[in-house]
């Protein structure tokens, strides 16, 4: 076994450095994604065409969540890691090979089905477009063009899961950067040459080509790992069946979570043509700290937690998860505060140009304020879900994801009429909060505790520091905005300076308040952190 396996000296430092690099790479990807969104907003704003694209992309994205990258990794990584832990590397590759070709057969058929029946299916997801034939047809055609990403992302998810099990995170983390760059190139290169009514197809073409690139990039790094993908379809293999059995609840859980996003768009079409696109634009900003922090931490810790679970080392698993939860709170609480108090200036700076005007800024910033409330809960819930997956006990998360979706849909249905976008997003917020608390309650029994007292103590101090952050960042922005005006440079300086000032105050406050996690990060990075806890 490698000397940096869980429990060995130096593994805590390796985790911290992997997390730092993954965060950096994910940050590059999110930055590229933000540039992609800026370019798309410049060309399309929150017009009906952009809303048609949003829904057309979300439907294959939902199918991807059901069968593809995250769902597959959640079921596959614990089994693959367990085989590596036992030294059965060739068997691990044999299981991966069987799954690779089963995916090709099954999801190839699913993709063909959805392409053939896109028209009736898209009517279900865009009821507000039924009386607008042009928007309805556009949604159908865009969905047909993008459905092949389901198969591509499933295969990509398997490859990434293998590399992550070997604790190789670099190339998988950087591949989405290439995905975003391809899409940006497609937008810039194709929009000017396509007919006016067909310009939105540039976005769909970019996504399809970018997904091909994202799949191909990590493949060479599987070489030299003690095995290779071979043409094998052994669905009778007990390990293959175990992955498929685990995939069912994982698939349902992640699919239901992603269905909640689609529910927002469905109700958005009943509010206005612009609402689905505005909600989605705000969600893209919301995803930036999620990718930088919570997804990075959960992705890095998942193979380690899976190996602890395979050994039956519940105490080590609990400490690793507890530390990860507190680190996520440390980073996402200030992110949520910044998004809430600076929502309008952030949206104005990022999006307001070209077709994207002040009214679109008002709509999108309203959505962002409500999205921000759920940010820490969503991050913690993500790590809780990975903990259930590492234990190969995903059904609780599956059931709670269903509750999340029902709460989301119920509140959105009740509130979209009187409150518009705010009522729709509030449904997601409440659903996420309910799911997070329930997951923690179940894991508390499963792991004989989740270090709840330490979590509450740290979070109270983080919230106190967050209050200082809110005041400093808002008044810093307000003063600079009045002094510098609304030129692009003036907006950039006032927003970035406000974020920097608020973040500095938060960092000092959590240090002075002796939040342990604030002191843990530099110790881990220089190698004095020791263990997973």
PDB file of C-alpha atoms in Angstrom, residues 30 34 261 279-295 332 335-336 339 346-347 351 367-379 425 428-429 432:
ATOM      1  CA  UNK A  30     -15.360  28.440 -12.186  1.00  0.00           C
ATOM      2  CA  UNK A  34     -18.016  32.851 -15.174  1.00  0.00           C
ATOM      3  CA  UNK A 261     -33.221  22.846 -10.095  1.00  0.00           C
ATOM      4  CA  UNK A 279     -32.621  32.032 -11.749  1.00  0.00           C
ATOM      5  CA  UNK A 280     -29.948  30.109 -13.663  1.00  0.00           C
ATOM      6  CA  UNK A 281     -27.634  33.133 -13.953  1.00  0.00           C
ATOM      7  CA  UNK A 282     -27.818  33.653 -10.189  1.00  0.00           C
ATOM      8  CA  UNK A 283     -27.179  29.939  -9.636  1.00  0.00           C
ATOM      9  CA  UNK A 284     -23.962  30.212 -11.668  1.00  0.00           C
ATOM     10  CA  UNK A 285     -22.635  32.781  -9.190  1.00  0.00           C
ATOM     11  CA  UNK A 286     -23.826  30.591  -6.307  1.00  0.00           C
ATOM     12  CA  UNK A 287     -21.848  27.657  -7.713  1.00  0.00           C
ATOM     13  CA  UNK A 288     -18.528  29.506  -7.603  1.00  0.00           C
ATOM     14  CA  UNK A 289     -17.878  29.127  -3.833  1.00  0.00           C
ATOM     15  CA  UNK A 290     -19.533  25.690  -3.918  1.00  0.00           C
ATOM     16  CA  UNK A 291     -16.965  24.507  -6.448  1.00  0.00           C
ATOM     17  CA  UNK A 292     -14.055  26.276  -4.810  1.00  0.00           C
ATOM     18  CA  UNK A 293     -14.698  24.944  -1.333  1.00  0.00           C
ATOM     19  CA  UNK A 294     -17.382  22.333  -0.609  1.00  0.00           C
ATOM     20  CA  UNK A 295     -17.060  20.272  -3.803  1.00  0.00           C
ATOM     21  CA  UNK A 332     -19.084  29.038   2.923  1.00  0.00           C
ATOM     22  CA  UNK A 335     -19.229  33.419   0.948  1.00  0.00           C
ATOM     23  CA  UNK A 336     -22.969  33.416   1.674  1.00  0.00           C
ATOM     24  CA  UNK A 339     -23.363  37.106  -1.927  1.00  0.00           C
ATOM     25  CA  UNK A 346     -21.918  41.599  -8.138  1.00  0.00           C
ATOM     26  CA  UNK A 347     -24.617  40.841 -10.723  1.00  0.00           C
ATOM     27  CA  UNK A 351     -23.498  40.446 -16.309  1.00  0.00           C
ATOM     28  CA  UNK A 367     -32.575  35.243  -6.935  1.00  0.00           C
ATOM     29  CA  UNK A 368     -28.964  35.447  -5.702  1.00  0.00           C
ATOM     30  CA  UNK A 369     -29.948  36.875  -2.311  1.00  0.00           C
ATOM     31  CA  UNK A 370     -32.248  33.917  -1.693  1.00  0.00           C
ATOM     32  CA  UNK A 371     -29.772  31.384  -3.107  1.00  0.00           C
ATOM     33  CA  UNK A 372     -27.113  32.635  -0.666  1.00  0.00           C
ATOM     34  CA  UNK A 373     -29.088  31.490   2.394  1.00  0.00           C
ATOM     35  CA  UNK A 374     -28.750  27.834   1.385  1.00  0.00           C
ATOM     36  CA  UNK A 375     -25.028  27.956   0.556  1.00  0.00           C
ATOM     37  CA  UNK A 376     -23.530  26.565   3.827  1.00  0.00           C
ATOM     38  CA  UNK A 377     -26.331  24.001   4.204  1.00  0.00           C
ATOM     39  CA  UNK A 378     -25.820  22.766   0.638  1.00  0.00           C
ATOM     40  CA  UNK A 379     -22.073  22.398   1.209  1.00  0.00           C
ATOM     41  CA  UNK A 425     -35.810  29.959  -4.870  1.00  0.00           C
ATOM     42  CA  UNK A 428     -34.959  25.248  -2.716  1.00  0.00           C
ATOM     43  CA  UNK A 429     -33.570  26.960   0.389  1.00  0.00           C
ATOM     44  CA  UNK A 432     -31.898  22.057   1.416  1.00  0.00           C
TER      45      UNK A 432
END
